[in-house]
Amino acid sequence: MKASEKIKGIVFAYNTSGEYEMVKELGVEWMRLNICFPWADKMFGTLSEEYIQARQEILDTHAKGFQVMPATPPLGGFSYDEKEGKTCWHEHFPEFVGKKGTDEFYENVRESMRFICEDLGEAAGIYWQCMNEIDIPVFSNDYPDDILADTARASAEGIRRANPQARCGINISCYNENAVRIADLVYREGHPFYYMGVDQYFGSWQPGDADDWIGVIDGLYERYGLPVLANEWGYSSDGELETEAPDPALIPEGLNEVCYTKKWFNQAEGGHTPQVQADYFKRGHRIFAQHPHCLGSFMFCWRDAYHCYHCGASDCPAECYWGIVDTECRPKPAYYAVKEALKEYYK
């Protein structure tokens, strides 16, 4: 695959408000957007307001000239609940879909995804992300591995009922023993997937730096024999370093140690600064453009968050500083570094 044919994408989050022209000026061609379960009351019943809004954003984004990779709903997720004032688990599939692990449930997942694919029509690009980071508790809770894997497979099977040419994949949260153990279940014989997807946040959530992506792509390609897509990657532009891990027993359920301490446990050389973030993005893009087994990438993310979705805090490095523009949509150095990299490396 020529570099010019690869995915030049970004996760269009957080707090977006139609900055399509700014994104287009970067040279970005793809956006990853979430789509949720469609119905509020029963299968093929009343469309939920959440689904209608998510669908409209995908339609609007496509109308502005972007390709969209939809990300289908995971089983659920831990996120901050304003009413409860704490981080809670939220299910993403209603009870009427069926008991998880049953034939009824998997068939309803297939039919839900078939409906979504048909409903989005041409607004959905050929690439799809099935669920999100099913190898970590924040999106899997304590569900058994086989239910996670088979729900991901059913999601892809449903999409391909509507569009047999769809190129589906999952995104493991990182490249480690636990992640590939789950991926091995998903990609066992008879799977419906086109690519192997992975998220990596070297220097933030994991030790290392952007250059470590080379080993990840090599390892996953060798293991699965499929092209590799970097579904999420980036570097937080703020946050101090903590060297001593907290006692896990003190951390509330569903929360992570970064939210608990409000500090990172990893950093690239130079720390978490806007300039280090800019350099990180440029080096990463060179790797993705040049690596023969990489399909491209989706940067995480477009805009800084007002609040961390994990813990609700406005100053939490876990989610607040990933954007290449700040909360007021003012470009960081990374914005200009990405613009230069996309022009230079993807010829």
mmCIF file of C-alpha atoms in Angstrom, residues 21-154:
data_model
loop_
_atom_site.group_PDB
_atom_site.id
_atom_site.type_symbol
_atom_site.label_atom_id
_atom_site.label_comp_id
_atom_site.label_asym_id
_atom_site.label_seq_id
_atom_site.Cartn_x
_atom_site.Cartn_y
_atom_site.Cartn_z
ATOM 1 C CA GLU A 21 -12.539 23.177 7.956
ATOM 2 C CA MET A 22 -9.788 23.282 10.581
ATOM 3 C CA VAL A 23 -9.531 19.498 10.482
ATOM 4 C CA LYS A 24 -9.548 19.451 6.691
ATOM 5 C CA GLU A 25 -6.675 21.960 6.587
ATOM 6 C CA LEU A 26 -4.559 19.407 8.434
ATOM 7 C CA GLY A 27 -4.798 16.930 5.584
ATOM 8 C CA VAL A 28 -6.941 14.514 7.603
ATOM 9 C CA GLU A 29 -9.281 12.413 5.437
ATOM 10 C CA TRP A 30 -10.880 10.055 7.985
ATOM 11 C CA MET A 31 -12.690 10.558 11.281
ATOM 12 C CA ARG A 32 -13.606 7.923 13.828
ATOM 13 C CA LEU A 33 -17.009 8.527 15.401
ATOM 14 C CA ASN A 34 -19.008 6.447 17.864
ATOM 15 C CA ILE A 35 -22.388 4.986 17.067
ATOM 16 C CA CYS A 36 -24.624 3.604 19.802
ATOM 17 C CA PHE A 37 -27.326 0.963 20.067
ATOM 18 C CA PRO A 38 -30.308 2.220 18.038
ATOM 19 C CA TRP A 39 -33.533 1.530 19.946
ATOM 20 C CA ALA A 40 -34.957 2.798 23.194
ATOM 21 C CA ASP A 41 -37.795 0.343 23.858
ATOM 22 C CA LYS A 42 -37.519 -2.858 21.809
ATOM 23 C CA MET A 43 -35.748 -4.365 18.822
ATOM 24 C CA PHE A 44 -36.660 -2.325 15.738
ATOM 25 C CA GLY A 45 -38.699 -0.021 17.955
ATOM 26 C CA THR A 46 -38.304 3.692 18.678
ATOM 27 C CA LEU A 47 -34.941 5.204 17.845
ATOM 28 C CA SER A 48 -33.246 6.722 20.895
ATOM 29 C CA GLU A 49 -32.322 10.403 20.972
ATOM 30 C CA GLU A 50 -28.712 9.399 21.566
ATOM 31 C CA TYR A 51 -28.685 7.324 18.387
ATOM 32 C CA ILE A 52 -30.360 10.058 16.329
ATOM 33 C CA GLN A 53 -27.709 12.554 17.459
ATOM 34 C CA ALA A 54 -24.808 10.178 16.783
ATOM 35 C CA ARG A 55 -26.197 9.331 13.348
ATOM 36 C CA GLN A 56 -26.592 13.007 12.480
ATOM 37 C CA GLU A 57 -22.974 13.728 13.404
ATOM 38 C CA ILE A 58 -21.818 10.928 11.109
ATOM 39 C CA LEU A 59 -24.037 12.197 8.288
ATOM 40 C CA ASP A 60 -22.789 15.767 8.779
ATOM 41 C CA THR A 61 -19.146 14.686 8.888
ATOM 42 C CA HIS A 62 -19.477 12.675 5.706
ATOM 43 C CA ALA A 63 -21.270 15.570 4.008
ATOM 44 C CA LYS A 64 -18.254 17.754 4.763
ATOM 45 C CA GLY A 65 -16.066 15.461 2.692
ATOM 46 C CA PHE A 66 -14.655 13.063 5.292
ATOM 47 C CA GLN A 67 -14.637 9.283 5.354
ATOM 48 C CA VAL A 68 -16.064 8.000 8.638
ATOM 49 C CA MET A 69 -15.028 4.878 10.517
ATOM 50 C CA PRO A 70 -17.920 4.105 12.888
ATOM 51 C CA ALA A 71 -17.067 2.533 16.245
ATOM 52 C CA THR A 72 -19.831 0.217 17.424
ATOM 53 C CA PRO A 73 -20.929 0.069 21.072
ATOM 54 C CA PRO A 74 -19.052 -2.058 23.607
ATOM 55 C CA LEU A 75 -21.001 -4.023 26.187
ATOM 56 C CA GLY A 76 -20.719 -1.000 28.432
ATOM 57 C CA GLY A 77 -18.257 1.299 30.119
ATOM 58 C CA PHE A 78 -17.181 2.861 33.389
ATOM 59 C CA SER A 79 -17.643 6.630 33.282
ATOM 60 C CA TYR A 80 -18.361 9.493 35.640
ATOM 61 C CA ASP A 81 -22.032 9.752 36.550
ATOM 62 C CA GLU A 82 -23.007 13.297 37.508
ATOM 63 C CA LYS A 83 -26.172 12.186 39.297
ATOM 64 C CA GLU A 84 -24.283 9.646 41.382
ATOM 65 C CA GLY A 85 -21.232 11.861 41.798
ATOM 66 C CA LYS A 86 -18.891 8.968 41.093
ATOM 67 C CA THR A 87 -17.583 6.632 38.417
ATOM 68 C CA CYS A 88 -20.173 3.970 37.553
ATOM 69 C CA TRP A 89 -20.685 1.124 35.096
ATOM 70 C CA HIS A 90 -23.206 1.833 32.313
ATOM 71 C CA GLU A 91 -24.598 -0.924 30.100
ATOM 72 C CA HIS A 92 -24.766 -0.140 26.370
ATOM 73 C CA PHE A 93 -27.079 -2.965 25.309
ATOM 74 C CA PRO A 94 -30.596 -2.878 26.865
ATOM 75 C CA GLU A 95 -32.039 -5.960 28.537
ATOM 76 C CA PHE A 96 -34.456 -6.551 25.653
ATOM 77 C CA VAL A 97 -31.485 -7.491 23.422
ATOM 78 C CA GLY A 98 -31.353 -10.736 25.389
ATOM 79 C CA LYS A 99 -29.231 -12.445 27.992
ATOM 80 C CA LYS A 100 -25.568 -12.041 27.123
ATOM 81 C CA GLY A 101 -23.962 -15.227 25.909
ATOM 82 C CA THR A 102 -27.169 -16.649 24.404
ATOM 83 C CA ASP A 103 -27.953 -17.237 20.742
ATOM 84 C CA GLU A 104 -30.764 -14.681 21.041
ATOM 85 C CA PHE A 105 -28.352 -11.997 22.230
ATOM 86 C CA TYR A 106 -25.770 -12.583 19.493
ATOM 87 C CA GLU A 107 -28.414 -12.644 16.773
ATOM 88 C CA ASN A 108 -29.891 -9.388 18.045
ATOM 89 C CA VAL A 109 -26.408 -7.853 18.066
ATOM 90 C CA ARG A 110 -25.984 -8.937 14.425
ATOM 91 C CA GLU A 111 -29.331 -7.479 13.456
ATOM 92 C CA SER A 112 -28.633 -4.244 15.335
ATOM 93 C CA MET A 113 -25.352 -3.779 13.507
ATOM 94 C CA ARG A 114 -26.945 -4.705 10.178
ATOM 95 C CA PHE A 115 -29.560 -2.025 10.785
ATOM 96 C CA ILE A 116 -26.931 0.570 11.714
ATOM 97 C CA CYS A 117 -24.879 -0.171 8.613
ATOM 98 C CA GLU A 118 -27.910 0.096 6.356
ATOM 99 C CA ASP A 119 -29.205 3.178 8.177
ATOM 100 C CA LEU A 120 -25.896 5.057 7.824
ATOM 101 C CA GLY A 121 -25.591 4.081 4.174
ATOM 102 C CA GLU A 122 -22.806 5.822 2.289
ATOM 103 C CA ALA A 123 -21.985 7.978 5.307
ATOM 104 C CA ALA A 124 -20.231 4.983 6.845
ATOM 105 C CA GLY A 125 -16.855 4.263 5.301
ATOM 106 C CA ILE A 126 -15.589 0.823 4.419
ATOM 107 C CA TYR A 127 -13.693 0.510 7.733
ATOM 108 C CA TRP A 128 -15.470 -0.273 11.002
ATOM 109 C CA GLN A 129 -14.231 -0.616 14.576
ATOM 110 C CA CYS A 130 -16.177 -3.284 16.456
ATOM 111 C CA MET A 131 -16.618 -2.331 20.112
ATOM 112 C CA ASN A 132 -13.789 -0.645 22.031
ATOM 113 C CA GLU A 133 -10.801 -1.971 23.977
ATOM 114 C CA ILE A 134 -12.525 -5.146 25.136
ATOM 115 C CA ASP A 135 -9.332 -6.330 26.832
ATOM 116 C CA ILE A 136 -9.585 -3.888 29.768
ATOM 117 C CA PRO A 137 -12.167 -3.649 32.583
ATOM 118 C CA VAL A 138 -13.163 -0.058 31.793
ATOM 119 C CA PHE A 139 -15.054 -1.408 28.751
ATOM 120 C CA SER A 140 -15.522 -5.056 29.747
ATOM 121 C CA ASN A 141 -16.158 -4.979 33.516
ATOM 122 C CA ASP A 142 -16.180 -8.616 34.641
ATOM 123 C CA TYR A 143 -17.795 -10.135 31.552
ATOM 124 C CA PRO A 144 -16.241 -13.470 30.521
ATOM 125 C CA ASP A 145 -13.748 -13.469 27.671
ATOM 126 C CA ASP A 146 -15.931 -15.612 25.421
ATOM 127 C CA ILE A 147 -18.857 -13.176 25.668
ATOM 128 C CA LEU A 148 -16.595 -10.242 24.818
ATOM 129 C CA ALA A 149 -15.050 -12.054 21.874
ATOM 130 C CA ASP A 150 -18.306 -13.406 20.478
ATOM 131 C CA THR A 151 -20.047 -10.034 20.789
ATOM 132 C CA ALA A 152 -17.252 -8.482 18.740
ATOM 133 C CA ARG A 153 -17.574 -11.222 16.137
ATOM 134 C CA ALA A 154 -21.367 -10.840 16.024
#
